[in-house]
Amino acid sequence: MRGTAMLTPRIRTLGTALREARVDARFGLRELARRVGTNPALVSNWELGQRVPALEDVAGILGALGVVGAEKQRILQLARGTAEPGWVARGKQSDPDHLGGLLACERAATSVVEWQPLLLPGLLQIPDYARALFLADGLPVKDAERQAEIRMMRRPLVVGPGAIPCEVLLGEAALRNPIGGPATMARQLRFLADLMATSAKLSVRVVPASSGGHSGLAGRFCVYHVEVGDPIVYFEHQHSGAFLLDEGNDTYCEVADRIRDFSLDSRQSAAFVQRTAQQFRELAKGKTAEGPRNTFG
């Protein structure tokens, strides 16, 4: 259920890893519970992240399932850090643990505030835009296609009957960076404009480059508000993602407030996105040799 208390993204990621290991080994819940000497309901709670297994319980499960080598060490490492409030997930966002933590945040969130100075948020990307980003990050074509599909599967968080309130503060540069080329950007921005016009739960505010030195210049971040407990703050590095869970996370909400003060209002933002989409469309058709221009109003 959305909005229920989440222990930590790491615990949810551990649960997902245990479930995937069981499914891969073709074990049912009852059979695995019998092998490790516990009841199926408790194993199910571990897999759902609703209860926290002890390290010896995790080791017993992995032994019963025949998980060995690097995969065993990965899951045991997740289990060793479940008492920690924060977590740095190693690897790119497409790596299993990093992606698992992100999905755990999205499942538990009751609302989201995201600041993106340079790129469109993953939840608002079209497949061609997402694919171009993954290819630029060095993923093989097949893996880039798969990761783009996963991003599309996450979109119900902001569109559809299960959507939650989502506010995106978007730097001007994110709208002007020609990811995938002019034609891709034209389609991406047209899609974004349509979402802004039709989604009741989505709010997009553009922050002009001319707004000067606001607090968001330190980098992008995303705040997940949950029903119980402090907000969860996520930000991505080159080859890792950090998940912060403590009282100091209110600072990021304050930073978002200050960035919002520099942004265009909803009407101005929608008009700017539409104009920039048109400029990329003209560039793709060869009608102009220049990139999108600054045209606020």
mmCIF file of N, CA and C in Angstrom, residues 108-171:
data_model
loop_
_atom_site.group_PDB
_atom_site.id
_atom_site.type_symbol
_atom_site.label_atom_id
_atom_site.label_comp_id
_atom_site.label_asym_id
_atom_site.label_seq_id
_atom_site.Cartn_x
_atom_site.Cartn_y
_atom_site.Cartn_z
ATOM 1 N N ALA A 108 6.941 3.912 -1.490
ATOM 2 C CA ALA A 108 6.526 4.398 -0.174
ATOM 3 C C ALA A 108 6.095 5.856 -0.181
ATOM 4 N N ALA A 109 6.400 6.592 -1.232
ATOM 5 C CA ALA A 109 6.187 8.041 -1.241
ATOM 6 C C ALA A 109 4.714 8.404 -1.280
ATOM 7 N N THR A 110 4.376 9.473 -0.554
ATOM 8 C CA THR A 110 3.047 10.071 -0.646
ATOM 9 C C THR A 110 3.084 11.340 -1.496
ATOM 10 N N SER A 111 4.268 11.941 -1.653
ATOM 11 C CA SER A 111 4.473 13.060 -2.558
ATOM 12 C C SER A 111 5.966 13.196 -2.821
ATOM 13 N N VAL A 112 6.304 13.879 -3.928
ATOM 14 C CA VAL A 112 7.703 13.992 -4.349
ATOM 15 C C VAL A 112 7.990 15.431 -4.764
ATOM 16 N N VAL A 113 9.174 15.914 -4.385
ATOM 17 C CA VAL A 113 9.685 17.188 -4.893
ATOM 18 C C VAL A 113 11.069 16.918 -5.464
ATOM 19 N N GLU A 114 11.290 17.263 -6.731
ATOM 20 C CA GLU A 114 12.567 16.971 -7.384
ATOM 21 C C GLU A 114 13.148 18.232 -8.010
ATOM 22 N N TRP A 115 14.437 18.438 -7.791
ATOM 23 C CA TRP A 115 15.169 19.533 -8.415
ATOM 24 C C TRP A 115 16.147 18.933 -9.409
ATOM 25 N N GLN A 116 16.001 19.317 -10.683
ATOM 26 C CA GLN A 116 16.850 18.811 -11.755
ATOM 27 C C GLN A 116 17.391 19.988 -12.560
ATOM 28 N N PRO A 117 18.641 20.379 -12.339
ATOM 29 C CA PRO A 117 19.175 21.541 -13.059
ATOM 30 C C PRO A 117 19.609 21.271 -14.494
ATOM 31 N N LEU A 118 19.964 20.003 -14.840
ATOM 32 C CA LEU A 118 20.599 19.745 -16.132
ATOM 33 C C LEU A 118 19.875 18.747 -17.021
ATOM 34 N N LEU A 119 19.042 17.863 -16.459
ATOM 35 C CA LEU A 119 18.387 16.812 -17.237
ATOM 36 C C LEU A 119 16.920 16.709 -16.858
ATOM 37 N N LEU A 120 16.118 16.152 -17.771
ATOM 38 C CA LEU A 120 14.727 15.859 -17.454
ATOM 39 C C LEU A 120 14.686 14.699 -16.454
ATOM 40 N N PRO A 121 13.804 14.740 -15.448
ATOM 41 C CA PRO A 121 13.692 13.616 -14.510
ATOM 42 C C PRO A 121 13.325 12.325 -15.214
ATOM 43 N N GLY A 122 13.796 11.206 -14.670
ATOM 44 C CA GLY A 122 13.536 9.912 -15.286
ATOM 45 C C GLY A 122 12.065 9.619 -15.466
ATOM 46 N N LEU A 123 11.232 10.038 -14.506
ATOM 47 C CA LEU A 123 9.805 9.751 -14.570
ATOM 48 C C LEU A 123 9.103 10.487 -15.694
ATOM 49 N N LEU A 124 9.740 11.528 -16.251
ATOM 50 C CA LEU A 124 9.113 12.338 -17.297
ATOM 51 C C LEU A 124 9.766 12.132 -18.660
ATOM 52 N N GLN A 125 10.676 11.180 -18.767
ATOM 53 C CA GLN A 125 11.411 10.979 -20.014
ATOM 54 C C GLN A 125 10.644 10.096 -20.994
ATOM 55 N N ILE A 126 10.811 10.385 -22.291
ATOM 56 C CA ILE A 126 10.316 9.486 -23.330
ATOM 57 C C ILE A 126 11.395 8.424 -23.586
ATOM 58 N N PRO A 127 11.049 7.294 -24.225
ATOM 59 C CA PRO A 127 12.040 6.232 -24.437
ATOM 60 C C PRO A 127 13.291 6.677 -25.174
ATOM 61 N N ASP A 128 13.163 7.482 -26.235
ATOM 62 C CA ASP A 128 14.339 7.892 -27.005
ATOM 63 C C ASP A 128 15.302 8.732 -26.175
ATOM 64 N N TYR A 129 14.757 9.598 -25.341
ATOM 65 C CA TYR A 129 15.581 10.441 -24.469
ATOM 66 C C TYR A 129 16.304 9.577 -23.440
ATOM 67 N N ALA A 130 15.566 8.677 -22.782
ATOM 68 C CA ALA A 130 16.167 7.794 -21.780
ATOM 69 C C ALA A 130 17.234 6.907 -22.406
ATOM 70 N N ARG A 131 16.935 6.357 -23.569
ATOM 71 C CA ARG A 131 17.889 5.476 -24.258
ATOM 72 C C ARG A 131 19.175 6.224 -24.578
ATOM 73 N N ALA A 132 19.061 7.457 -25.052
ATOM 74 C CA ALA A 132 20.243 8.252 -25.386
ATOM 75 C C ALA A 132 21.107 8.487 -24.151
ATOM 76 N N LEU A 133 20.480 8.721 -23.009
ATOM 77 C CA LEU A 133 21.234 8.917 -21.775
ATOM 78 C C LEU A 133 21.977 7.646 -21.365
ATOM 79 N N PHE A 134 21.299 6.520 -21.442
ATOM 80 C CA PHE A 134 21.934 5.259 -21.044
ATOM 81 C C PHE A 134 23.068 4.884 -22.000
ATOM 82 N N LEU A 135 22.888 5.128 -23.282
ATOM 83 C CA LEU A 135 23.956 4.850 -24.242
ATOM 84 C C LEU A 135 25.164 5.751 -23.978
ATOM 85 N N ALA A 136 24.898 7.026 -23.667
ATOM 86 C CA ALA A 136 25.991 7.949 -23.363
ATOM 87 C C ALA A 136 26.727 7.538 -22.100
ATOM 88 N N ASP A 137 26.035 6.817 -21.214
ATOM 89 C CA ASP A 137 26.631 6.361 -19.963
ATOM 90 C C ASP A 137 27.416 5.066 -20.144
ATOM 91 N N GLY A 138 27.445 4.545 -21.381
ATOM 92 C CA GLY A 138 28.255 3.375 -21.675
ATOM 93 C C GLY A 138 27.540 2.043 -21.653
ATOM 94 N N LEU A 139 26.210 2.032 -21.496
ATOM 95 C CA LEU A 139 25.487 0.766 -21.505
ATOM 96 C C LEU A 139 25.394 0.211 -22.927
ATOM 97 N N PRO A 140 25.499 -1.112 -23.096
ATOM 98 C CA PRO A 140 25.240 -1.715 -24.408
ATOM 99 C C PRO A 140 23.810 -1.427 -24.857
ATOM 100 N N VAL A 141 23.576 -1.510 -26.152
ATOM 101 C CA VAL A 141 22.270 -1.156 -26.712
ATOM 102 C C VAL A 141 21.143 -1.950 -26.055
ATOM 103 N N LYS A 142 21.323 -3.258 -25.888
ATOM 104 C CA LYS A 142 20.268 -4.094 -25.308
ATOM 105 C C LYS A 142 19.950 -3.651 -23.883
ATOM 106 N N ASP A 143 20.986 -3.363 -23.095
ATOM 107 C CA ASP A 143 20.775 -2.939 -21.715
ATOM 108 C C ASP A 143 20.142 -1.546 -21.663
ATOM 109 N N ALA A 144 20.538 -0.671 -22.588
ATOM 110 C CA ALA A 144 19.948 0.666 -22.641
ATOM 111 C C ALA A 144 18.452 0.585 -22.950
ATOM 112 N N GLU A 145 18.083 -0.327 -23.851
ATOM 113 C CA GLU A 145 16.670 -0.522 -24.176
ATOM 114 C C GLU A 145 15.901 -1.000 -22.955
ATOM 115 N N ARG A 146 16.486 -1.945 -22.224
ATOM 116 C CA ARG A 146 15.808 -2.492 -21.044
ATOM 117 C C ARG A 146 15.625 -1.427 -19.972
ATOM 118 N N GLN A 147 16.654 -0.628 -19.728
ATOM 119 C CA GLN A 147 16.558 0.407 -18.707
ATOM 120 C C GLN A 147 15.548 1.493 -19.102
ATOM 121 N N ALA A 148 15.483 1.790 -20.396
ATOM 122 C CA ALA A 148 14.479 2.755 -20.860
ATOM 123 C C ALA A 148 13.068 2.209 -20.606
ATOM 124 N N GLU A 149 12.878 0.914 -20.820
ATOM 125 C CA GLU A 149 11.581 0.289 -20.557
ATOM 126 C C GLU A 149 11.218 0.382 -19.077
ATOM 127 N N ILE A 150 12.210 0.176 -18.201
ATOM 128 C CA ILE A 150 11.960 0.254 -16.762
ATOM 129 C C ILE A 150 11.514 1.656 -16.384
ATOM 130 N N ARG A 151 12.119 2.660 -16.985
ATOM 131 C CA ARG A 151 11.706 4.036 -16.682
ATOM 132 C C ARG A 151 10.257 4.282 -17.105
ATOM 133 N N MET A 152 9.861 3.712 -18.224
ATOM 134 C CA MET A 152 8.480 3.887 -18.654
ATOM 135 C C MET A 152 7.519 3.177 -17.691
ATOM 136 N N MET A 153 7.947 2.055 -17.134
ATOM 137 C CA MET A 153 7.106 1.308 -16.203
ATOM 138 C C MET A 153 6.914 2.067 -14.889
ATOM 139 N N ARG A 154 7.824 2.991 -14.573
ATOM 140 C CA ARG A 154 7.724 3.770 -13.333
ATOM 141 C C ARG A 154 6.808 4.984 -13.470
ATOM 142 N N ARG A 155 6.382 5.305 -14.675
ATOM 143 C CA ARG A 155 5.650 6.544 -14.915
ATOM 144 C C ARG A 155 4.306 6.636 -14.191
ATOM 145 N N PRO A 156 3.607 5.527 -13.884
ATOM 146 C CA PRO A 156 2.339 5.666 -13.154
ATOM 147 C C PRO A 156 2.465 6.403 -11.824
ATOM 148 N N LEU A 157 3.680 6.587 -11.336
ATOM 149 C CA LEU A 157 3.855 7.370 -10.105
ATOM 150 C C LEU A 157 3.361 8.803 -10.291
ATOM 151 N N VAL A 158 3.454 9.324 -11.528
ATOM 152 C CA VAL A 158 3.059 10.720 -11.770
ATOM 153 C C VAL A 158 1.900 10.850 -12.751
ATOM 154 N N VAL A 159 1.508 9.765 -13.414
ATOM 155 C CA VAL A 159 0.423 9.822 -14.397
ATOM 156 C C VAL A 159 -0.507 8.637 -14.178
ATOM 157 N N GLY A 160 -1.794 8.872 -14.138
ATOM 158 C CA GLY A 160 -2.751 7.789 -14.011
ATOM 159 C C GLY A 160 -3.443 7.782 -12.660
ATOM 160 N N PRO A 161 -4.301 6.782 -12.442
ATOM 161 C CA PRO A 161 -5.128 6.748 -11.228
ATOM 162 C C PRO A 161 -4.327 6.612 -9.937
ATOM 163 N N GLY A 162 -3.127 6.018 -10.018
ATOM 164 C CA GLY A 162 -2.309 5.836 -8.822
ATOM 165 C C GLY A 162 -1.283 6.927 -8.607
ATOM 166 N N ALA A 163 -1.373 8.019 -9.357
ATOM 167 C CA ALA A 163 -0.368 9.080 -9.280
ATOM 168 C C ALA A 163 -0.418 9.792 -7.929
ATOM 169 N N ILE A 164 0.736 10.295 -7.517
ATOM 170 C CA ILE A 164 0.834 11.076 -6.285
ATOM 171 C C ILE A 164 1.299 12.490 -6.646
ATOM 172 N N PRO A 165 1.095 13.474 -5.774
ATOM 173 C CA PRO A 165 1.575 14.830 -6.073
ATOM 174 C C PRO A 165 3.079 14.839 -6.317
ATOM 175 N N CYS A 166 3.467 15.416 -7.446
ATOM 176 C CA CYS A 166 4.870 15.449 -7.836
ATOM 177 C C CYS A 166 5.210 16.839 -8.360
ATOM 178 N N GLU A 167 6.135 17.507 -7.698
ATOM 179 C CA GLU A 167 6.579 18.827 -8.136
ATOM 180 C C GLU A 167 7.999 18.721 -8.665
ATOM 181 N N VAL A 168 8.208 19.204 -9.889
ATOM 182 C CA VAL A 168 9.528 19.187 -10.514
ATOM 183 C C VAL A 168 9.987 20.625 -10.721
ATOM 184 N N LEU A 169 11.129 20.950 -10.140
ATOM 185 C CA LEU A 169 11.784 22.236 -10.362
ATOM 186 C C LEU A 169 12.875 21.984 -11.378
ATOM 187 N N LEU A 170 12.755 22.601 -12.547
ATOM 188 C CA LEU A 170 13.548 22.226 -13.709
ATOM 189 C C LEU A 170 14.418 23.387 -14.167
ATOM 190 N N GLY A 171 15.745 23.185 -14.115
ATOM 191 C CA GLY A 171 16.647 24.215 -14.592
ATOM 192 C C GLY A 171 16.498 24.444 -16.084
#
